[in-house]
mmCIF file of C-alpha atoms in Angstrom:
data_model
loop_
_atom_site.group_PDB
_atom_site.id
_atom_site.type_symbol
_atom_site.label_atom_id
_atom_site.label_comp_id
_atom_site.label_asym_id
_atom_site.label_seq_id
_atom_site.Cartn_x
_atom_site.Cartn_y
_atom_site.Cartn_z
ATOM 1 C CA UNK A 7 62.239 1.787 20.622
ATOM 2 C CA UNK A 8 58.597 2.557 19.709
ATOM 3 C CA UNK A 9 55.633 0.329 20.419
ATOM 4 C CA UNK A 10 55.448 -0.531 16.283
ATOM 5 C CA UNK A 11 59.305 -1.477 16.267
ATOM 6 C CA UNK A 12 58.847 -3.739 19.502
ATOM 7 C CA UNK A 13 56.246 -5.559 17.871
ATOM 8 C CA UNK A 14 58.423 -5.816 14.801
ATOM 9 C CA UNK A 15 61.221 -7.063 16.661
ATOM 10 C CA UNK A 16 59.173 -9.762 18.685
ATOM 11 C CA UNK A 17 58.147 -11.036 15.319
ATOM 12 C CA UNK A 18 61.358 -11.312 14.161
ATOM 13 C CA UNK A 19 62.295 -13.386 17.250
ATOM 14 C CA UNK A 20 59.570 -15.498 16.964
ATOM 15 C CA UNK A 21 60.120 -16.406 13.552
ATOM 16 C CA UNK A 22 63.600 -17.312 14.132
ATOM 17 C CA UNK A 23 62.819 -19.462 17.101
ATOM 18 C CA UNK A 24 59.794 -21.086 15.852
ATOM 19 C CA UNK A 25 60.466 -23.004 12.320
ATOM 20 C CA UNK A 26 56.957 -23.932 12.204
ATOM 21 C CA UNK A 27 55.301 -20.359 12.704
ATOM 22 C CA UNK A 28 53.412 -18.616 9.712
ATOM 23 C CA UNK A 29 52.703 -14.926 9.339
ATOM 24 C CA UNK A 30 49.561 -14.642 6.899
ATOM 25 C CA UNK A 31 47.897 -11.100 6.095
ATOM 26 C CA UNK A 32 46.927 -8.857 3.334
ATOM 27 C CA UNK A 33 50.399 -6.748 1.881
ATOM 28 C CA UNK A 34 52.488 -8.019 4.698
ATOM 29 C CA UNK A 35 55.429 -9.061 2.501
ATOM 30 C CA UNK A 36 58.272 -6.372 1.820
ATOM 31 C CA UNK A 37 58.609 -3.989 0.318
ATOM 32 C CA UNK A 38 54.990 -2.887 2.011
ATOM 33 C CA UNK A 39 55.569 -4.782 5.073
ATOM 34 C CA UNK A 40 51.915 -4.186 6.345
ATOM 35 C CA UNK A 41 49.326 -1.260 6.630
ATOM 36 C CA UNK A 42 51.560 0.025 9.574
ATOM 37 C CA UNK A 43 55.024 -1.840 8.626
ATOM 38 C CA UNK A 44 54.571 -4.001 11.760
ATOM 39 C CA UNK A 45 55.761 -6.819 9.380
ATOM 40 C CA UNK A 46 58.424 -5.231 7.452
ATOM 41 C CA UNK A 47 61.748 -6.909 7.073
ATOM 42 C CA UNK A 48 59.771 -10.335 7.525
ATOM 43 C CA UNK A 49 59.630 -11.807 4.367
ATOM 44 C CA UNK A 50 63.317 -11.217 3.358
ATOM 45 C CA UNK A 51 64.331 -13.106 6.064
ATOM 46 C CA UNK A 52 62.033 -16.131 6.220
ATOM 47 C CA UNK A 53 60.542 -16.483 2.618
ATOM 48 C CA UNK A 54 58.175 -18.941 2.598
ATOM 49 C CA UNK A 55 56.738 -18.469 5.898
ATOM 50 C CA UNK A 56 55.467 -14.788 5.520
ATOM 51 C CA UNK A 57 52.580 -14.761 3.224
ATOM 52 C CA UNK A 58 50.653 -12.035 1.563
ATOM 53 C CA UNK A 59 46.977 -13.278 1.384
ATOM 54 C CA UNK A 60 43.827 -12.423 -1.095
ATOM 55 C CA UNK A 61 41.448 -9.976 0.396
ATOM 56 C CA UNK A 62 39.497 -12.463 2.465
ATOM 57 C CA UNK A 63 39.623 -12.188 6.573
ATOM 58 C CA UNK A 64 37.602 -15.267 6.598
ATOM 59 C CA UNK A 65 39.823 -17.171 4.582
ATOM 60 C CA UNK A 66 42.964 -15.727 5.915
ATOM 61 C CA UNK A 67 41.613 -16.970 9.473
ATOM 62 C CA UNK A 68 40.681 -20.381 8.434
ATOM 63 C CA UNK A 69 44.180 -21.245 6.680
ATOM 64 C CA UNK A 70 45.716 -20.128 10.330
ATOM 65 C CA UNK A 71 43.250 -22.436 11.888
ATOM 66 C CA UNK A 72 44.341 -25.213 9.877
ATOM 67 C CA UNK A 73 47.643 -24.754 9.817
ATOM 68 C CA UNK A 74 47.174 -24.647 14.120
ATOM 69 C CA UNK A 75 45.115 -27.737 13.772
ATOM 70 C CA UNK A 76 47.823 -29.679 11.689
ATOM 71 C CA UNK A 77 50.244 -28.642 14.236
ATOM 72 C CA UNK A 78 51.933 -25.821 12.946
ATOM 73 C CA UNK A 79 51.382 -22.205 14.361
ATOM 74 C CA UNK A 80 50.243 -19.108 12.499
ATOM 75 C CA UNK A 81 50.301 -15.168 13.501
ATOM 76 C CA UNK A 82 47.458 -13.380 11.032
ATOM 77 C CA UNK A 83 47.474 -9.559 10.591
ATOM 78 C CA UNK A 84 44.137 -8.442 10.212
ATOM 79 C CA UNK A 85 45.028 -5.045 8.247
ATOM 80 C CA UNK A 86 42.098 -3.300 10.347
ATOM 81 C CA UNK A 87 40.691 -4.712 13.542
ATOM 82 C CA UNK A 88 37.429 -3.568 12.034
ATOM 83 C CA UNK A 89 37.630 -6.650 9.393
ATOM 84 C CA UNK A 90 37.788 -9.165 12.398
ATOM 85 C CA UNK A 91 34.231 -9.300 12.274
ATOM 86 C CA UNK A 92 34.520 -10.909 8.929
ATOM 87 C CA UNK A 93 36.396 -13.723 10.372
ATOM 88 C CA UNK A 94 34.406 -14.232 13.304
ATOM 89 C CA UNK A 95 33.024 -17.462 12.118
ATOM 90 C CA UNK A 96 35.969 -18.934 11.539
ATOM 91 C CA UNK A 97 37.767 -17.698 14.783
ATOM 92 C CA UNK A 98 34.887 -18.214 16.892
ATOM 93 C CA UNK A 99 33.140 -21.864 15.225
ATOM 94 C CA UNK A 100 36.455 -23.459 14.098
ATOM 95 C CA UNK A 101 39.512 -22.465 15.634
ATOM 96 C CA UNK A 102 38.246 -21.709 19.613
ATOM 97 C CA UNK A 103 36.048 -24.730 19.321
ATOM 98 C CA UNK A 104 38.760 -27.113 17.713
ATOM 99 C CA UNK A 105 40.666 -26.696 21.270
ATOM 100 C CA UNK A 106 37.900 -29.136 23.171
ATOM 101 C CA UNK A 107 35.500 -30.578 20.512
ATOM 102 C CA UNK A 108 37.281 -33.654 19.577
ATOM 103 C CA UNK A 109 37.214 -35.289 23.002
ATOM 104 C CA UNK A 110 40.623 -34.305 24.247
ATOM 105 C CA UNK A 111 42.581 -31.210 24.095
ATOM 106 C CA UNK A 112 43.817 -30.049 20.733
ATOM 107 C CA UNK A 113 46.601 -27.374 20.700
ATOM 108 C CA UNK A 114 45.759 -24.779 18.458
ATOM 109 C CA UNK A 115 48.466 -22.115 18.097
ATOM 110 C CA UNK A 116 47.181 -19.181 16.165
ATOM 111 C CA UNK A 117 47.216 -15.718 17.042
ATOM 112 C CA UNK A 118 45.076 -12.663 15.334
ATOM 113 C CA UNK A 119 46.909 -9.375 15.330
ATOM 114 C CA UNK A 120 44.001 -6.645 15.055
ATOM 115 C CA UNK A 121 45.022 -2.650 15.098
ATOM 116 C CA UNK A 122 41.948 -1.224 16.267
ATOM 117 C CA UNK A 123 40.781 2.249 17.692
ATOM 118 C CA UNK A 124 40.446 6.037 16.689
ATOM 119 C CA UNK A 125 42.542 8.987 16.675
ATOM 120 C CA UNK A 126 43.983 8.477 13.190
ATOM 121 C CA UNK A 127 41.178 10.019 11.124
ATOM 122 C CA UNK A 128 40.226 6.761 9.605
ATOM 123 C CA UNK A 129 36.636 6.855 9.572
ATOM 124 C CA UNK A 130 33.459 4.565 10.817
ATOM 125 C CA UNK A 131 34.574 1.431 9.435
ATOM 126 C CA UNK A 132 38.416 1.768 10.192
ATOM 127 C CA UNK A 133 38.295 3.232 13.782
ATOM 128 C CA UNK A 134 36.230 0.918 16.320
ATOM 129 C CA UNK A 135 37.759 -0.871 19.245
ATOM 130 C CA UNK A 136 35.715 -4.209 18.755
ATOM 131 C CA UNK A 137 36.994 -5.974 22.180
ATOM 132 C CA UNK A 138 33.792 -6.929 23.431
ATOM 133 C CA UNK A 139 32.456 -8.861 20.784
ATOM 134 C CA UNK A 140 35.012 -11.464 21.352
ATOM 135 C CA UNK A 141 34.444 -11.852 25.305
ATOM 136 C CA UNK A 142 33.243 -14.797 26.777
ATOM 137 C CA UNK A 143 34.155 -17.658 24.205
ATOM 138 C CA UNK A 144 35.549 -20.696 25.357
ATOM 139 C CA UNK A 145 39.261 -21.419 23.910
ATOM 140 C CA UNK A 146 39.510 -17.776 22.791
ATOM 141 C CA UNK A 147 41.960 -15.330 25.057
ATOM 142 C CA UNK A 148 42.138 -11.672 24.204
ATOM 143 C CA UNK A 149 45.400 -9.688 24.793
ATOM 144 C CA UNK A 150 45.802 -5.840 24.251
ATOM 145 C CA UNK A 151 48.918 -4.101 23.260
ATOM 146 C CA UNK A 152 50.731 -2.312 26.032
ATOM 147 C CA UNK A 153 53.565 0.384 26.041
ATOM 148 C CA UNK A 154 54.657 -1.325 29.097
ATOM 149 C CA UNK A 155 55.306 -4.803 28.329
ATOM 150 C CA UNK A 156 57.654 -6.428 25.916
ATOM 151 C CA UNK A 157 55.653 -7.685 23.216
ATOM 152 C CA UNK A 158 57.901 -10.869 22.362
ATOM 153 C CA UNK A 159 56.933 -11.878 25.814
ATOM 154 C CA UNK A 160 53.039 -11.432 25.212
ATOM 155 C CA UNK A 161 53.218 -13.335 21.647
ATOM 156 C CA UNK A 162 55.146 -15.562 23.245
ATOM 157 C CA UNK A 163 52.909 -16.194 25.922
ATOM 158 C CA UNK A 164 49.901 -16.399 23.420
ATOM 159 C CA UNK A 165 51.494 -19.118 21.298
ATOM 160 C CA UNK A 166 52.109 -21.275 24.711
ATOM 161 C CA UNK A 167 48.773 -21.052 25.355
ATOM 162 C CA UNK A 168 47.812 -23.478 22.750
ATOM 163 C CA UNK A 169 44.599 -22.057 21.883
ATOM 164 C CA UNK A 170 43.520 -19.275 19.603
ATOM 165 C CA UNK A 171 44.412 -15.528 21.004
ATOM 166 C CA UNK A 172 43.537 -12.257 19.341
ATOM 167 C CA UNK A 173 46.103 -9.347 20.275
ATOM 168 C CA UNK A 174 44.445 -5.757 20.190
ATOM 169 C CA UNK A 175 46.634 -2.989 18.974
ATOM 170 C CA UNK A 176 45.555 0.380 19.266
ATOM 171 C CA UNK A 177 46.775 2.359 16.508
ATOM 172 C CA UNK A 178 47.791 5.574 18.437
ATOM 173 C CA UNK A 179 50.312 3.577 20.245
ATOM 174 C CA UNK A 180 52.713 2.439 17.323
ATOM 175 C CA UNK A 181 54.393 5.849 17.740
ATOM 176 C CA UNK A 182 54.706 5.525 21.022
ATOM 177 C CA UNK A 183 58.104 4.983 23.180
ATOM 178 C CA UNK A 184 57.846 1.939 25.126
ATOM 179 C CA UNK A 185 58.077 2.275 28.901
ATOM 180 C CA UNK A 186 57.444 5.859 29.007
ATOM 181 C CA UNK A 187 56.157 7.536 32.147
ATOM 182 C CA UNK A 188 56.711 11.088 33.360
ATOM 183 C CA UNK A 189 57.441 11.949 36.667
ATOM 184 C CA UNK A 190 56.158 12.294 39.503
ATOM 185 C CA UNK A 191 54.411 8.548 38.561
ATOM 186 C CA UNK A 192 56.730 5.800 38.258
ATOM 187 C CA UNK A 193 56.054 2.437 36.400
ATOM 188 C CA UNK A 194 56.413 -0.930 37.580
ATOM 189 C CA UNK A 195 56.491 -3.061 34.605
ATOM 190 C CA UNK A 196 54.101 -5.993 33.814
ATOM 191 C CA UNK A 197 55.084 -9.130 36.281
ATOM 192 C CA UNK A 198 54.452 -12.690 35.648
ATOM 193 C CA UNK A 199 50.791 -11.788 35.609
ATOM 194 C CA UNK A 200 51.350 -9.331 32.818
ATOM 195 C CA UNK A 201 49.782 -6.522 34.421
ATOM 196 C CA UNK A 202 51.655 -3.344 34.664
ATOM 197 C CA UNK A 203 51.378 -0.725 37.268
ATOM 198 C CA UNK A 204 51.770 3.081 37.136
ATOM 199 C CA UNK A 205 51.440 5.160 40.833
ATOM 200 C CA UNK A 206 52.820 7.814 42.713
ATOM 201 C CA UNK A 207 55.669 6.390 44.744
ATOM 202 C CA UNK A 208 55.156 6.329 48.488
ATOM 203 C CA UNK A 209 51.376 7.749 48.400
ATOM 204 C CA UNK A 210 48.408 5.280 49.178
ATOM 205 C CA UNK A 211 46.042 5.846 46.318
ATOM 206 C CA UNK A 212 42.412 7.453 46.790
ATOM 207 C CA UNK A 213 41.537 5.018 43.608
ATOM 208 C CA UNK A 214 42.350 2.681 41.135
ATOM 209 C CA UNK A 215 42.011 2.976 37.502
ATOM 210 C CA UNK A 216 42.232 -0.022 35.132
ATOM 211 C CA UNK A 217 42.918 0.665 31.337
ATOM 212 C CA UNK A 218 43.861 -0.991 28.077
ATOM 213 C CA UNK A 219 47.354 0.023 26.697
ATOM 214 C CA UNK A 220 45.727 2.332 24.132
ATOM 215 C CA UNK A 221 43.934 4.649 26.511
ATOM 216 C CA UNK A 222 46.692 4.483 29.183
ATOM 217 C CA UNK A 223 48.385 7.495 28.613
ATOM 218 C CA UNK A 224 44.982 9.478 28.527
ATOM 219 C CA UNK A 225 44.562 8.122 31.973
ATOM 220 C CA UNK A 226 48.224 9.252 32.956
ATOM 221 C CA UNK A 227 47.184 12.705 31.642
ATOM 222 C CA UNK A 228 44.432 12.800 33.685
ATOM 223 C CA UNK A 229 45.812 11.498 36.765
ATOM 224 C CA UNK A 230 48.803 14.281 36.594
ATOM 225 C CA UNK A 231 45.310 17.117 36.581
ATOM 226 C CA UNK A 232 43.688 15.372 39.308
ATOM 227 C CA UNK A 233 46.842 15.315 41.207
ATOM 228 C CA UNK A 234 47.769 18.814 40.471
ATOM 229 C CA UNK A 235 44.296 20.564 40.831
ATOM 230 C CA UNK A 236 42.428 18.228 43.010
ATOM 231 C CA UNK A 237 45.189 16.203 45.143
ATOM 232 C CA UNK A 238 43.655 13.033 44.171
ATOM 233 C CA UNK A 239 45.953 10.087 43.797
ATOM 234 C CA UNK A 240 45.285 7.411 41.465
ATOM 235 C CA UNK A 241 47.213 4.343 40.630
ATOM 236 C CA UNK A 242 46.834 2.789 37.102
ATOM 237 C CA UNK A 243 46.819 -0.738 36.476
ATOM 238 C CA UNK A 244 47.290 -1.887 32.419
ATOM 239 C CA UNK A 245 46.595 -5.684 31.999
ATOM 240 C CA UNK A 246 48.398 -7.311 29.157
ATOM 241 C CA UNK A 247 45.883 -10.137 29.010
ATOM 242 C CA UNK A 248 42.392 -8.831 28.907
ATOM 243 C CA UNK A 249 40.317 -11.901 29.233
ATOM 244 C CA UNK A 250 39.939 -14.083 31.053
ATOM 245 C CA UNK A 251 40.434 -11.294 33.576
ATOM 246 C CA UNK A 252 42.957 -12.035 36.582
ATOM 247 C CA UNK A 253 43.799 -8.601 38.859
ATOM 248 C CA UNK A 254 45.312 -8.181 41.860
ATOM 249 C CA UNK A 255 44.164 -4.699 43.069
ATOM 250 C CA UNK A 256 46.062 -2.533 45.302
ATOM 251 C CA UNK A 257 44.439 -1.240 48.324
ATOM 252 C CA UNK A 258 41.774 1.529 47.425
ATOM 253 C CA UNK A 259 38.146 2.089 48.074
ATOM 254 C CA UNK A 260 37.334 3.064 44.617
ATOM 255 C CA UNK A 261 37.431 1.472 41.096
ATOM 256 C CA UNK A 262 37.473 2.971 37.683
ATOM 257 C CA UNK A 263 37.597 0.895 34.209
ATOM 258 C CA UNK A 264 38.576 3.073 31.140
ATOM 259 C CA UNK A 265 38.117 1.673 27.381
ATOM 260 C CA UNK A 266 37.685 3.183 24.102
ATOM 261 C CA UNK A 267 35.094 1.172 22.828
ATOM 262 C CA UNK A 268 31.368 1.955 23.404
ATOM 263 C CA UNK A 269 29.168 0.832 26.569
ATOM 264 C CA UNK A 270 27.215 -2.141 26.617
ATOM 265 C CA UNK A 271 28.577 -6.019 27.287
ATOM 266 C CA UNK A 272 32.381 -4.403 27.418
ATOM 267 C CA UNK A 273 35.469 -5.610 28.743
ATOM 268 C CA UNK A 274 35.035 -3.242 31.119
ATOM 269 C CA UNK A 275 31.844 -4.726 32.522
ATOM 270 C CA UNK A 276 33.391 -7.916 33.016
ATOM 271 C CA UNK A 277 36.350 -6.063 34.982
ATOM 272 C CA UNK A 278 33.592 -4.782 37.197
ATOM 273 C CA UNK A 279 31.985 -7.896 37.543
ATOM 274 C CA UNK A 280 35.329 -10.016 38.666
ATOM 275 C CA UNK A 281 36.346 -6.649 41.197
ATOM 276 C CA UNK A 282 32.779 -7.088 42.708
ATOM 277 C CA UNK A 283 33.316 -10.731 43.281
ATOM 278 C CA UNK A 284 36.800 -10.360 45.016
ATOM 279 C CA UNK A 285 36.636 -7.123 46.430
ATOM 280 C CA UNK A 286 33.145 -5.714 47.267
ATOM 281 C CA UNK A 287 33.468 -6.077 51.181
ATOM 282 C CA UNK A 288 36.442 -3.177 51.087
ATOM 283 C CA UNK A 289 35.002 -0.707 48.181
ATOM 284 C CA UNK A 290 33.078 1.678 49.154
ATOM 285 C CA UNK A 291 30.759 1.476 45.737
ATOM 286 C CA UNK A 292 30.494 -0.115 42.483
ATOM 287 C CA UNK A 293 33.140 -0.081 40.031
ATOM 288 C CA UNK A 294 32.754 2.981 37.459
ATOM 289 C CA UNK A 295 33.102 2.567 33.828
ATOM 290 C CA UNK A 296 34.225 5.296 31.447
ATOM 291 C CA UNK A 297 33.459 4.611 27.510
ATOM 292 C CA UNK A 298 33.457 6.558 24.387
ATOM 293 C CA UNK A 299 30.016 8.131 23.112
ATOM 294 C CA UNK A 300 27.607 5.955 21.476
ATOM 295 C CA UNK A 301 28.509 7.033 17.981
ATOM 296 C CA UNK A 302 30.497 5.858 15.328
ATOM 297 C CA UNK A 303 33.627 7.267 15.100
ATOM 298 C CA UNK A 304 33.704 10.442 12.611
ATOM 299 C CA UNK A 305 36.738 10.744 10.131
ATOM 300 C CA UNK A 306 36.992 14.650 10.874
ATOM 301 C CA UNK A 307 39.398 15.404 13.528
ATOM 302 C CA UNK A 308 37.167 17.520 15.598
ATOM 303 C CA UNK A 309 34.107 15.293 15.415
ATOM 304 C CA UNK A 310 36.475 12.577 16.435
ATOM 305 C CA UNK A 311 37.709 14.003 19.412
ATOM 306 C CA UNK A 312 33.918 14.451 20.506
ATOM 307 C CA UNK A 313 33.017 11.226 20.843
ATOM 308 C CA UNK A 314 36.245 9.110 21.966
ATOM 309 C CA UNK A 315 36.828 8.773 25.401
ATOM 310 C CA UNK A 316 39.894 11.611 26.488
ATOM 311 C CA UNK A 317 41.700 12.595 29.280
ATOM 312 C CA UNK A 318 39.180 15.302 30.516
ATOM 313 C CA UNK A 319 36.394 12.403 30.494
ATOM 314 C CA UNK A 320 38.662 10.441 32.861
ATOM 315 C CA UNK A 321 39.524 13.622 35.095
ATOM 316 C CA UNK A 322 35.752 14.780 35.300
ATOM 317 C CA UNK A 323 34.484 11.503 36.018
ATOM 318 C CA UNK A 324 36.726 10.679 38.568
ATOM 319 C CA UNK A 325 36.486 13.901 40.119
ATOM 320 C CA UNK A 326 32.854 13.948 40.266
ATOM 321 C CA UNK A 327 32.871 10.536 41.917
ATOM 322 C CA UNK A 328 35.422 11.080 44.294
ATOM 323 C CA UNK A 329 34.534 14.987 45.403
ATOM 324 C CA UNK A 330 30.702 14.876 44.868
#
């Protein structure tokens, strides 16, 4: 099963189990089934609860927040995650604050699904990774789609939090198989904390790499080349929930964080802060962050490859840090 199919099956299951759940978004009804076909088949099975909307991300998010405030649940599909900027006011100033600003906790069961990232040639306004702009908002939890965790679990967990959540889905994941890891590495699937681990069985790691699901396979490619060419052993951690940050690190003295977004006020910086607080006495130095270039994302494939973080970037950064 591929990631897109896993997400689609998760939505089918949720709508079947939750009679008060609505799915909203632009062109989400059949026969179109969403820009990336994640909502395919939903409107045929659940008419009246899967609704195509006008082109207004602010309005869609406001309606979802209103449904949540009234006791229902809602999942919103942003056609492209870039457009979540248009919904920032409703999400941050209404939905997230409604959890706690009325004198007692108010359940707000709503999820924004945001396709993000480059690698598909969609250009500067359809290829960004905007996770960092939603960090640190009280009452707002952030998740990232992963090929290593069933999204039925992820979406159920998000709704159970009873607060607004954003699920960032890197578009390059949609066609990837679930749980695919090539030898000699082995996958330990996400535990109750939602963090998957990929490691070399029986070996103590020289470093730990923390990465979101969208760049995980780029990190795995770098891990393989580092092992073969440099005899450097890495362990990869892929958290499902990226904020609030909660990580348990295996015993290693160097930590790297890889993300596709540009540097500056990022999730990686938040991970570095948490790691510093919890693990500094056992580390050899500060956490190293690896980002894409400080650039818009070009449409042309050869230019896009130059600015997006790559396996070669990860390999080079780890090799230079560990080998000097």
